[in-house]
Short mmCIF file of C-alpha atoms in Angstrom, two decimals:
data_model
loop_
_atom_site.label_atom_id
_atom_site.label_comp_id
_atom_site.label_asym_id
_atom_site.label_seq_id
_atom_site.Cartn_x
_atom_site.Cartn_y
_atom_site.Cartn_z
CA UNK B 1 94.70 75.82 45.88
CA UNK B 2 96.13 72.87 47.81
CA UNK B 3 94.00 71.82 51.09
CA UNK B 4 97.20 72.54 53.13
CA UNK B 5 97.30 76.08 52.31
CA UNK B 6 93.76 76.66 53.02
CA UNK B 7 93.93 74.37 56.17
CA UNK B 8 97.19 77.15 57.39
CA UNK B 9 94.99 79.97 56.80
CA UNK B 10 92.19 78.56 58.86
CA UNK B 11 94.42 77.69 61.49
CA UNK B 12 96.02 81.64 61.34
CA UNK B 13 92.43 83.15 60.98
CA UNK B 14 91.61 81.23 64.80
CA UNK B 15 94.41 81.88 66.28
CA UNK B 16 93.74 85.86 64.95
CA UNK B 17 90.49 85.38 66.22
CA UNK B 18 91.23 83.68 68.91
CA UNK B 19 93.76 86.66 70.32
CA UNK B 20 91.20 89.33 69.70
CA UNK B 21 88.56 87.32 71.77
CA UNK B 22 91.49 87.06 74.53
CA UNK B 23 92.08 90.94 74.43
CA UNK B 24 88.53 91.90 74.51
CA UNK B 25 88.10 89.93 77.45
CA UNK B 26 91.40 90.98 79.10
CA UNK B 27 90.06 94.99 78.66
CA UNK B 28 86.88 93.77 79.89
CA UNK B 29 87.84 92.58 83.18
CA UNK B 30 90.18 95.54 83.85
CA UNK B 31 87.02 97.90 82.71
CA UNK B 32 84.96 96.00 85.39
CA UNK B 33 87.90 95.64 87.99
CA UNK B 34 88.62 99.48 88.06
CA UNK B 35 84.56 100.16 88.27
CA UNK B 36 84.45 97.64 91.36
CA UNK B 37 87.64 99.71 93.13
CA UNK B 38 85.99 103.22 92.24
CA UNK B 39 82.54 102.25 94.02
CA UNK B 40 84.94 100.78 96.70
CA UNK B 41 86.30 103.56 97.24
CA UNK B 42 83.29 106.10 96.86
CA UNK B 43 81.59 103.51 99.74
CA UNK B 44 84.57 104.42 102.04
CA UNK B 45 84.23 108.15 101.73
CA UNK B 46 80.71 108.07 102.82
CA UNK B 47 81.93 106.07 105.26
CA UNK B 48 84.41 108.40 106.65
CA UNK B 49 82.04 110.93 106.51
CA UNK B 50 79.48 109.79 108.35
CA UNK B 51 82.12 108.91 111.01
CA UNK B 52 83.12 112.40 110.30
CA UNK B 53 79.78 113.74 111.32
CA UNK B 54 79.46 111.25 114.57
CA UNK B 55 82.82 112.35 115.58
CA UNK B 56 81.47 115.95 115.42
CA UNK B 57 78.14 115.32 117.04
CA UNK B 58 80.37 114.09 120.18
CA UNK B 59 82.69 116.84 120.48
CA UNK B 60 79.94 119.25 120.26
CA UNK B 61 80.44 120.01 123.70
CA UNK B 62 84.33 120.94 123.01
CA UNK B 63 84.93 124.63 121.12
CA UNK B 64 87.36 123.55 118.24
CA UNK B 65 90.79 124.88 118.18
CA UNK B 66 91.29 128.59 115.85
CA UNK B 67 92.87 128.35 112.64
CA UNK B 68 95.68 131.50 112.03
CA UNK B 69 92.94 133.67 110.28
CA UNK B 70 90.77 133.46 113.25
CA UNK B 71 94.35 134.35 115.49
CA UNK B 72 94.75 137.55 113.34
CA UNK B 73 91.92 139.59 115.63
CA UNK B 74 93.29 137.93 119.37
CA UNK B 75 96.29 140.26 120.68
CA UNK B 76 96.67 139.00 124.43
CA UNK B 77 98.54 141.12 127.00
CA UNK B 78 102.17 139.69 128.03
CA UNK B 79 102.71 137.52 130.82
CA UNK B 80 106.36 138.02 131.17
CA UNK B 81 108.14 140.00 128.20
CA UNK B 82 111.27 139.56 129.69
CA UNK B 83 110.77 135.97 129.78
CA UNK B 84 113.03 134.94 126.44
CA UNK B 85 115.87 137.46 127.14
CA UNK B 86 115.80 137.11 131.46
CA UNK B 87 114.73 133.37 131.94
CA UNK B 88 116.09 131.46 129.07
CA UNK B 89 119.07 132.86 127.75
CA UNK B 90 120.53 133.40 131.62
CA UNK B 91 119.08 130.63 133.57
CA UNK B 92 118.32 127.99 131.85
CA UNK B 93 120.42 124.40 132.20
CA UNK B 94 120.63 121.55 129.82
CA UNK B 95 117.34 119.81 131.56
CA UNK B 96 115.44 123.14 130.68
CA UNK B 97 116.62 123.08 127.13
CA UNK B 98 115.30 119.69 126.61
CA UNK B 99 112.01 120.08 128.39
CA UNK B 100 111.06 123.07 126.78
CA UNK B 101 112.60 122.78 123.27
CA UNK B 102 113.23 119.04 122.69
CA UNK B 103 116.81 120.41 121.84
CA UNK B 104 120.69 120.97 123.34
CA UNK B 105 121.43 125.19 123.35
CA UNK B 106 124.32 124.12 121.23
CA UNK B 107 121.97 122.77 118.80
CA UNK B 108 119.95 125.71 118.99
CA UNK B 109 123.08 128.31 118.27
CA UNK B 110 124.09 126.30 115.44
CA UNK B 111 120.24 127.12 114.03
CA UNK B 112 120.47 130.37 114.69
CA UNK B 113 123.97 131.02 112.55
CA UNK B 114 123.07 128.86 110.30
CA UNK B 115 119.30 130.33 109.68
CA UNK B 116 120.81 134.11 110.07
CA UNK B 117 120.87 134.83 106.42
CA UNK B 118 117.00 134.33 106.12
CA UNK B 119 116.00 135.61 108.89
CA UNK B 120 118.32 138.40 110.66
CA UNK B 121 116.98 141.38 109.09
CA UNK B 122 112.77 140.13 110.07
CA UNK B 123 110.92 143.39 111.55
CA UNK B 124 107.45 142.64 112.38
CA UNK B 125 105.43 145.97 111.43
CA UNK B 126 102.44 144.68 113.39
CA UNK B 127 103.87 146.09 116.52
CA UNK B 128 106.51 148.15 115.47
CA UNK B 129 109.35 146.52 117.38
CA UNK B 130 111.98 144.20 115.77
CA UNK B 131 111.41 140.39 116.65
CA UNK B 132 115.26 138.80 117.84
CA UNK B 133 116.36 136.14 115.54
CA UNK B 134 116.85 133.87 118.70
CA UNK B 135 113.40 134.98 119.94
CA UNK B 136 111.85 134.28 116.67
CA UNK B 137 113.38 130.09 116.15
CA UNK B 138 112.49 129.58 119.68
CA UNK B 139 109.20 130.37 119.01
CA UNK B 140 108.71 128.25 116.36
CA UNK B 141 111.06 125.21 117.76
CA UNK B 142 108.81 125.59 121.13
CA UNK B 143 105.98 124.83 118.62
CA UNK B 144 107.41 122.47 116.75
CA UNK B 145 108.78 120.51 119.67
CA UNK B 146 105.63 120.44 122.18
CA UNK B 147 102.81 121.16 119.89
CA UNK B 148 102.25 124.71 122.16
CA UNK B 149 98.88 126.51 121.11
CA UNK B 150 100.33 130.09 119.40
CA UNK B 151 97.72 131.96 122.53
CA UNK B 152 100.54 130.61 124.60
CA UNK B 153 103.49 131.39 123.08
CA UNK B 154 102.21 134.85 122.79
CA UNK B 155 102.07 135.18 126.38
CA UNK B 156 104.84 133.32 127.35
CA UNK B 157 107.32 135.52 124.80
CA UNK B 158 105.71 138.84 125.00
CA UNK B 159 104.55 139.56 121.17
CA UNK B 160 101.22 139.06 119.18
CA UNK B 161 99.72 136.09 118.24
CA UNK B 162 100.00 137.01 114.04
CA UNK B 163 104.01 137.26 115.08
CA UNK B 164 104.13 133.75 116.02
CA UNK B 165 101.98 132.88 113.15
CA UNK B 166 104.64 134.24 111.23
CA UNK B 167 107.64 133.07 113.42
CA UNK B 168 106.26 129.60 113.07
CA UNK B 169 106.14 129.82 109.05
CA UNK B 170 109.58 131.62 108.34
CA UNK B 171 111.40 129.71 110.25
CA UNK B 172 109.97 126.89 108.95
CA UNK B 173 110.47 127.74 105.45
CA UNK B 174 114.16 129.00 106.18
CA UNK B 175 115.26 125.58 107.66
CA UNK B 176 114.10 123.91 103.95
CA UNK B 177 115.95 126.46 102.20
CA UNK B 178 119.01 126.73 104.24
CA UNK B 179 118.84 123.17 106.02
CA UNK B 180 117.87 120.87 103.64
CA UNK B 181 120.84 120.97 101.31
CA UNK B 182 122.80 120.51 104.12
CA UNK B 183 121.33 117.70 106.24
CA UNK B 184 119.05 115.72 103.40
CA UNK B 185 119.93 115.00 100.21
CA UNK B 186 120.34 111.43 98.33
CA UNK B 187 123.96 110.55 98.25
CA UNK B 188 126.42 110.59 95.59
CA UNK B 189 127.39 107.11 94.05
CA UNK B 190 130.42 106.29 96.36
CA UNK B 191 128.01 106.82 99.20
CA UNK B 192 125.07 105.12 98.26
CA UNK B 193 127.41 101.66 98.26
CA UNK B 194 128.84 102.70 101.86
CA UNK B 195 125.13 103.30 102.80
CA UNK B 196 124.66 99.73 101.36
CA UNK B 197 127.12 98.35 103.02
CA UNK B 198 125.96 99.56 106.41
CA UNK B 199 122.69 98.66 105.65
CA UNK B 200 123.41 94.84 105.22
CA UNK B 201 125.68 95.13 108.12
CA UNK B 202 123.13 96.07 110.59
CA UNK B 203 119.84 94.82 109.15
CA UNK B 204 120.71 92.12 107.10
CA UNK B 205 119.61 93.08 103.63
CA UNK B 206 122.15 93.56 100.81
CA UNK B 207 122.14 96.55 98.17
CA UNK B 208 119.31 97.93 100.11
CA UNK B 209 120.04 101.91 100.79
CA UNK B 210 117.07 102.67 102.37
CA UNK B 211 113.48 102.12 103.98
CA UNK B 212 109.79 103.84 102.59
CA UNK B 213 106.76 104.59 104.68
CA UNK B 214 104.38 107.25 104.76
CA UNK B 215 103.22 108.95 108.30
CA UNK B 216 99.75 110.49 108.58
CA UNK B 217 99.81 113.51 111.00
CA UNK B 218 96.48 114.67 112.42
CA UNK B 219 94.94 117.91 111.53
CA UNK B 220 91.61 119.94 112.33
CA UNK B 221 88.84 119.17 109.84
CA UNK B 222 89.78 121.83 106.53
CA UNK B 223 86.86 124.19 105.56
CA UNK B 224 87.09 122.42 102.26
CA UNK B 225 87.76 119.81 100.53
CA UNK B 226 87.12 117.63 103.91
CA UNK B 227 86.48 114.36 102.37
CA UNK B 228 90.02 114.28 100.45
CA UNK B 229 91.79 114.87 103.93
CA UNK B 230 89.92 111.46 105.54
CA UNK B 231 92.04 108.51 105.74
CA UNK B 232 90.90 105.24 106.10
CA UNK B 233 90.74 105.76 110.15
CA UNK B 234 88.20 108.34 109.94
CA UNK B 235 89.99 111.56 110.54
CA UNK B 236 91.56 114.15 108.75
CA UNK B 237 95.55 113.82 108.10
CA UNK B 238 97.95 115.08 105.50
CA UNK B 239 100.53 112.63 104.20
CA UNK B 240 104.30 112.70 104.91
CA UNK B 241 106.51 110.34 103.01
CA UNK B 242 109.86 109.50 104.11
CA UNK B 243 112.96 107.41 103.42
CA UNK B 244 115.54 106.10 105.47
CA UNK B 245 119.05 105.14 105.49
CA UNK B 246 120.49 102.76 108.14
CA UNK B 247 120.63 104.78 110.95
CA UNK B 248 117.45 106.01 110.70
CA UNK B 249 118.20 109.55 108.71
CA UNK B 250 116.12 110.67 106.35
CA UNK B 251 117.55 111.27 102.99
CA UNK B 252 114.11 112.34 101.05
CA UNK B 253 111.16 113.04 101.99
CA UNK B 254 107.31 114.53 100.38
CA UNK B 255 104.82 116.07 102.56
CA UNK B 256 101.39 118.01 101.92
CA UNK B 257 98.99 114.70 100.32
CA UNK B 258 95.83 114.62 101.93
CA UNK B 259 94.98 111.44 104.39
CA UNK B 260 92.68 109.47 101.49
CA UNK B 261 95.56 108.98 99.33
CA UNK B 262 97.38 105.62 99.23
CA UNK B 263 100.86 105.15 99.46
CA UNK B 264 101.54 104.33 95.95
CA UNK B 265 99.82 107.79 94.13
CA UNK B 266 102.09 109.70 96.34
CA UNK B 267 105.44 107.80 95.61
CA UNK B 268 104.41 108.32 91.80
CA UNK B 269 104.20 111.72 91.90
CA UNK B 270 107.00 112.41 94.50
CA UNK B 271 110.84 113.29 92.67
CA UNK B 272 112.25 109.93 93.93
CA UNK B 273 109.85 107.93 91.50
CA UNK B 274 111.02 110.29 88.51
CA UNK B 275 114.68 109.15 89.76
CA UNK B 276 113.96 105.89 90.37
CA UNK B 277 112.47 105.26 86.83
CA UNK B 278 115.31 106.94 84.90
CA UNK B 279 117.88 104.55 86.43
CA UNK B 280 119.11 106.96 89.57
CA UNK B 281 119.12 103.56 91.79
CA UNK B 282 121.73 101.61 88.76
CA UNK B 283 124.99 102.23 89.72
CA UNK B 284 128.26 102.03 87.35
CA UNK B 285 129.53 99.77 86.94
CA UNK B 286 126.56 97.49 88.53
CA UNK B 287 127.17 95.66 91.34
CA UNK B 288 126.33 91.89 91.73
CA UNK B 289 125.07 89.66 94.05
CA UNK B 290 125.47 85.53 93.35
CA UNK B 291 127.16 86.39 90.20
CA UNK B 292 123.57 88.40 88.67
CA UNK B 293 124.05 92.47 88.37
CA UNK B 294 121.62 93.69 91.02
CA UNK B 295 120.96 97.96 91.44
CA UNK B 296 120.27 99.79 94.62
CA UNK B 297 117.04 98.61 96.46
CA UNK B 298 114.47 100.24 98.31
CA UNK B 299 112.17 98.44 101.04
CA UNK B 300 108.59 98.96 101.20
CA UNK B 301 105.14 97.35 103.17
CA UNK B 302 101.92 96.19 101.28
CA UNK B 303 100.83 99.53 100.70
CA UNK B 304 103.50 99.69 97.35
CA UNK B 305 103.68 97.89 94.17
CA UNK B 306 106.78 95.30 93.75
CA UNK B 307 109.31 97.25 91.69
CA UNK B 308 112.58 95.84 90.50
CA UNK B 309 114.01 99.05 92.97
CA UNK B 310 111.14 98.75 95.46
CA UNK B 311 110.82 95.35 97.05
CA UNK B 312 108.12 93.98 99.41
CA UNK B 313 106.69 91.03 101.22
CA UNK B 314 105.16 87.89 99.42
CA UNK B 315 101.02 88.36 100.61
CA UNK B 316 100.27 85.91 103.65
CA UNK B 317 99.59 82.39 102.94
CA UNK B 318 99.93 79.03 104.12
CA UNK B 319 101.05 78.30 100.66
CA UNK B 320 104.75 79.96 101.08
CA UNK B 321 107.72 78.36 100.31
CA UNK B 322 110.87 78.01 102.95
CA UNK B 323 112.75 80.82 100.71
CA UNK B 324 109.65 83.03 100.78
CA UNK B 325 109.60 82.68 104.46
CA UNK B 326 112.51 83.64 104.81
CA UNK B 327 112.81 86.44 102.73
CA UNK B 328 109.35 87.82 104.52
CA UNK B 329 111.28 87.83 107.81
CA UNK B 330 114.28 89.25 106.55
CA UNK B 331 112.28 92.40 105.19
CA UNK B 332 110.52 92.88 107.83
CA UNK B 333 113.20 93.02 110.25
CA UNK B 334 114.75 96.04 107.92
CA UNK B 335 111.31 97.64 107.99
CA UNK B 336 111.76 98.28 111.44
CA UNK B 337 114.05 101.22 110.61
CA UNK B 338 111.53 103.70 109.25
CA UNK B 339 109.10 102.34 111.96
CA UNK B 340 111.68 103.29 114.55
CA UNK B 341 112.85 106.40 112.85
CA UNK B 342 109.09 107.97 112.95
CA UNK B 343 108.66 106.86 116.51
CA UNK B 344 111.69 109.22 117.16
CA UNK B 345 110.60 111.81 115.12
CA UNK B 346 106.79 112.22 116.25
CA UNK B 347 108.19 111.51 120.18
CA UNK B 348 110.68 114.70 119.75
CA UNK B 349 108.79 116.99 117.52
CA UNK B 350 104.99 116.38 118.83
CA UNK B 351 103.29 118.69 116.66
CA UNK B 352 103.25 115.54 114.28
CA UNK B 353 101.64 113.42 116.44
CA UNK B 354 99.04 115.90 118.24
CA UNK B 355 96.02 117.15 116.11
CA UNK B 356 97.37 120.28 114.39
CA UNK B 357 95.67 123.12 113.72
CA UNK B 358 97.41 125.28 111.76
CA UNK B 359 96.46 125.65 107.63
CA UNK B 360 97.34 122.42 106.04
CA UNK B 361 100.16 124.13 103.69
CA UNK B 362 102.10 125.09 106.95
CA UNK B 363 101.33 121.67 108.50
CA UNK B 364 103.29 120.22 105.29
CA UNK B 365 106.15 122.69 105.62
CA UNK B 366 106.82 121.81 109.55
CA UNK B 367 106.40 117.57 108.83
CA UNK B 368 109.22 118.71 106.34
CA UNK B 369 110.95 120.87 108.47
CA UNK B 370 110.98 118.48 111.58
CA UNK B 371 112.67 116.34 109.18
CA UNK B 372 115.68 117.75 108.71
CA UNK B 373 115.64 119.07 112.27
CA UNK B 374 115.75 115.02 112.73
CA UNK B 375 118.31 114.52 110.67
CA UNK B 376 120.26 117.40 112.85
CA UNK B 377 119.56 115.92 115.91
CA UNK B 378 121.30 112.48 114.68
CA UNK B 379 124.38 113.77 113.35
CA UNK B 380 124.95 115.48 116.36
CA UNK B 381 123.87 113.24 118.90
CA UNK B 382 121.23 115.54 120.86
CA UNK B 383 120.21 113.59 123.49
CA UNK B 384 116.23 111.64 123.62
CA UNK B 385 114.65 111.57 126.77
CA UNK B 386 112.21 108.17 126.68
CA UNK B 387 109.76 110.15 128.47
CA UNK B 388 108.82 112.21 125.05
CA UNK B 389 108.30 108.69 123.35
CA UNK B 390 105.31 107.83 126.64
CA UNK B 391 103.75 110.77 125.14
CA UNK B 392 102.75 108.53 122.02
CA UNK B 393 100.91 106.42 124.20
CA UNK B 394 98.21 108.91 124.39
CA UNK B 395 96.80 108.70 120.57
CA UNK B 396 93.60 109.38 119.62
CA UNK B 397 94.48 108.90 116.26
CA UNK B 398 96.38 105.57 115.38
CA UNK B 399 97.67 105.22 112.33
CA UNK B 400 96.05 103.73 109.62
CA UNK B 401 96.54 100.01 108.79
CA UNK B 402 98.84 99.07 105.29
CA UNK B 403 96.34 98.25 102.39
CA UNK B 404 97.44 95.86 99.92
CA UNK B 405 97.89 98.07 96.46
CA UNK B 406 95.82 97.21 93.44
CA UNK B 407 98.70 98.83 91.34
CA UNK B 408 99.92 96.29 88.96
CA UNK B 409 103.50 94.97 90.01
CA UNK B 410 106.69 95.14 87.89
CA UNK B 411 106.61 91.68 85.58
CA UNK B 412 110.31 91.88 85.81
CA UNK B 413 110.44 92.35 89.34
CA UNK B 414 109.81 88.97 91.04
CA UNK B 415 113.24 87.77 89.27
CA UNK B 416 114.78 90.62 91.67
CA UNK B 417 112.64 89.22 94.90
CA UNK B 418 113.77 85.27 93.99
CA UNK B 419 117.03 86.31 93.36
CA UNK B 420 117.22 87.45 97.31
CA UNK B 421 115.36 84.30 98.20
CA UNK B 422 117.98 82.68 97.16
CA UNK B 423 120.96 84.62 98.39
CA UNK B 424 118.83 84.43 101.50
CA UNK B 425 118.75 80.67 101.47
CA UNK B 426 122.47 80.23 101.13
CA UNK B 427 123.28 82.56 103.88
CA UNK B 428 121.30 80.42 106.15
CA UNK B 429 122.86 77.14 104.68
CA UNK B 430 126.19 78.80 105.09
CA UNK B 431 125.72 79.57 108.81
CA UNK B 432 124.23 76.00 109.33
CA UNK B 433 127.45 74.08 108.01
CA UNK B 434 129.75 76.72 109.89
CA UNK B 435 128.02 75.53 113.07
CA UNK B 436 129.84 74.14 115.30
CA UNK B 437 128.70 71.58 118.23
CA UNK B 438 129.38 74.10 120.98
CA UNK B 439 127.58 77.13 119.30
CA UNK B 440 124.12 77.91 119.59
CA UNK B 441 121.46 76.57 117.54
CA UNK B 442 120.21 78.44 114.34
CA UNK B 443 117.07 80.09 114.67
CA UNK B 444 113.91 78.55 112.84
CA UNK B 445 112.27 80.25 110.22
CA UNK B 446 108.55 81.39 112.17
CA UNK B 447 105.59 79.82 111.06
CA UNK B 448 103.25 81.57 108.14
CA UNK B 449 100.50 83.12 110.32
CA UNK B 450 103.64 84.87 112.38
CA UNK B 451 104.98 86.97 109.43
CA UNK B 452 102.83 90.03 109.04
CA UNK B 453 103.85 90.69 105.18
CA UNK B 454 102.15 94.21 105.60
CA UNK B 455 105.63 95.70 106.84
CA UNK B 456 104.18 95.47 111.04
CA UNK B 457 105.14 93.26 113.78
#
């Protein structure tokens, strides 16, 4: 055999061997990388917990609030029966409707008609009277809207505290069957360019339809599975994930994860990662921006993996280019939607924001539920007193900070990010040369350590 040949098959057998040497190495960092993240992790739960049990040791002085099986056995004698019927529906002005119900009367009409097929024939057999439809929403919107403890209610609207329990989760449940079709749904294809269109009007940021964030809402500590509910704060939440257009509306949201799981798990196993993946963001024919076909975007902070649909900062560095820079400010300043949005949302419907004590199944229904009352309040324009957003001030728990993911990224999903570098860059070059000597100075680009690539400012 010629020395050619055999010098070829040497060459092939290294580079075989070579590969397999590569791959075994390749599996065994990733075996070692996801060992190092799963102690990580298991380090932070005892962590939490032993917060967890400080946090307890201090408040041993305070009784903790009743969950709605310990409610079932409390029946407290009216206040005022006649409260609901002689107070509210005769007396009360606009002012009142707010203070008490975060809502307009017309708004709440237009619940009750609308949530009358669910709940007009309720008879509560507890007491063996029949619970008004009226009487029953404003129960639960009074709930809803000022986080009211259900031993209240009970006295203030004359029934038994198991009837508000009730109230509460009907009501709830009928606004996501009835409401939800009606006020959140993702838009047909027409629509999702107008939402487009509206979004790079008023934030800057073309084929981008919407805005991703999750919210943690406080709740008591669960009789089980307690370590699942800590997030990385040290106290007990479940997960609400929401997406916004423009104005601030939600258009989908998924509620009911525990507080220790990141951002990413639950956008994996929500619906809008199912549509996402089978091409619901592509429209037809595709649109294009500088001449490339580009689909529907969605923004996102640190906490998620780049997608070519999902699109977040470039991580913090001195080491960013100009277009980077850029592109980092330009996100952010759309982020501020969804930061703005759940500001609104936790200021008008407070049992988000104060520690809730109901089971953690109803706590997901009423995130989801508060929603879409939202979404009502926006389309038609209930007023917002800024006094409900001072209310925030007074947190005990703040929200936890945006981790960076250690889900891989999209390979084909930087080409998406550089291709809005560099729409970004011309933009900015186009509103330099159109500048004329009498108009006002462009803005410079901020300096690396002022761009907070985790999605705050």
């Amino acid at each position: 055999m010629p020395r050619s040949y055999l010098k070829t098959d040497e060459a092939r057998d290294a580079a075989e061997m070579k590969y397999l040497l590569a791959s075994k190495i390749r599996r065994r960092k990733e075996e070692i990388h996801n060992y190092i993240l799963e102690r990580r992790a298991e380090v932070h739960k005892r962590i939490r917990y032993r917060r967890h049990l400080f946090q307890n040791y201090l408040s041993t002085r305070t009784s903790p609030s009743p969950d709605e099986e310990d409610l079932q056995n409390h029946v407290p004698i009216p206040s005022d029966p006649d409260w609901w019927e002689r107070v509210v529906m005769t007396e009360f002005g606009p002012e009142d409707w707010l203070d008490k119900f975060h809502i307009t009367r017309d708004i709440f009409l237009l619940l009750s008609s609308k949530l009358k097929p669910q709940l007009e024939q309720m008879y509560i057999q507890q007491t063996g009277q029949t619970i008004t439809l009226e009487r029953c929403i404003a129960m639960a919107l009074m709930r809803l809207s000022t986080s009211t403890e259900y031993c209240f209610l009970s006295e203030l609207f004359g029934v038994p505290i198991p009837v508000v329990c009730q109230c509460v989760r009907e009501v709830c449940e009928a606004i996501i069957l009835l409401l939800k079709p009606l006020y959140m749904q993702l838009s047909a294809d027409h629509e999702l360019e107008e939402n487009a269109e509206q979004f790079h009007t008023r934030w800057g940021f073309p084929h981008c339809i919407g805005v991703i964030d999750s919210l943690h809402i406080p709740v008591k500590s669960p009789a089980t599975d307690t370590q699942d509910c800590w997030n990385q704060r040290g106290w007990h939440s479940v997960v609400l994930q929401g997406v916004v257009n423009a104005q601030g509306t939600f258009w989908d949201v998924c509620s009911g994860f525990t507080g220790s799981t990141d951002d990413m798990t639950i956008l994996q196993s929500s619906e809008l990662w199912t549509m996402a993946e089978l091409g619901g963001f592509c429209s037809q024919p595709p649109k294009e921006l500088m001449g490339q076909p580009l689909g529907f975007l969605l923004l996102g902070d640190a906490g998620y993996s780049l997608q070519t649909w999902l699109l977040k900062c470039y991580p913090s560095s001195l080491n960013l280019t100009h277009q980077q820079l850029t592109f980092n400010v330009q996100l952010n300043h759309g982020l501020k939607v969804i930061e703005h949005a759940f500001q609104r949302l936790k200021a008008r419907w407070q049992c988000l924001h104060n520690r809730n004590d109901s089971n953690l199944d109803l706590v997901s229904k009423m995130a989801v539920a508060c929603c879409i009352l939202h979404n009502i309040c926006n389309v038609h324009n209930s007023p917002f007193k800024e006094e409900w957003v001072e209310a925030l001030s007074q947190n005990e728990c703040p929200q936890p900070t945006d981790v960076s993911t250690v889900y891989i990224d999209d390979p084909n999903a930087e080409a998406v990010r550089s291709l809005l570098c560099s729409y970004f860059e011309q933009q900015q070059m186009s509103k330099t040369l159109d500048q004329s000597p009498t108009s006002s100075p462009v803005l410079p680009v901020p300096e690396p350590p002022q761009v907070d690539c985790a999605g705050t400012t």
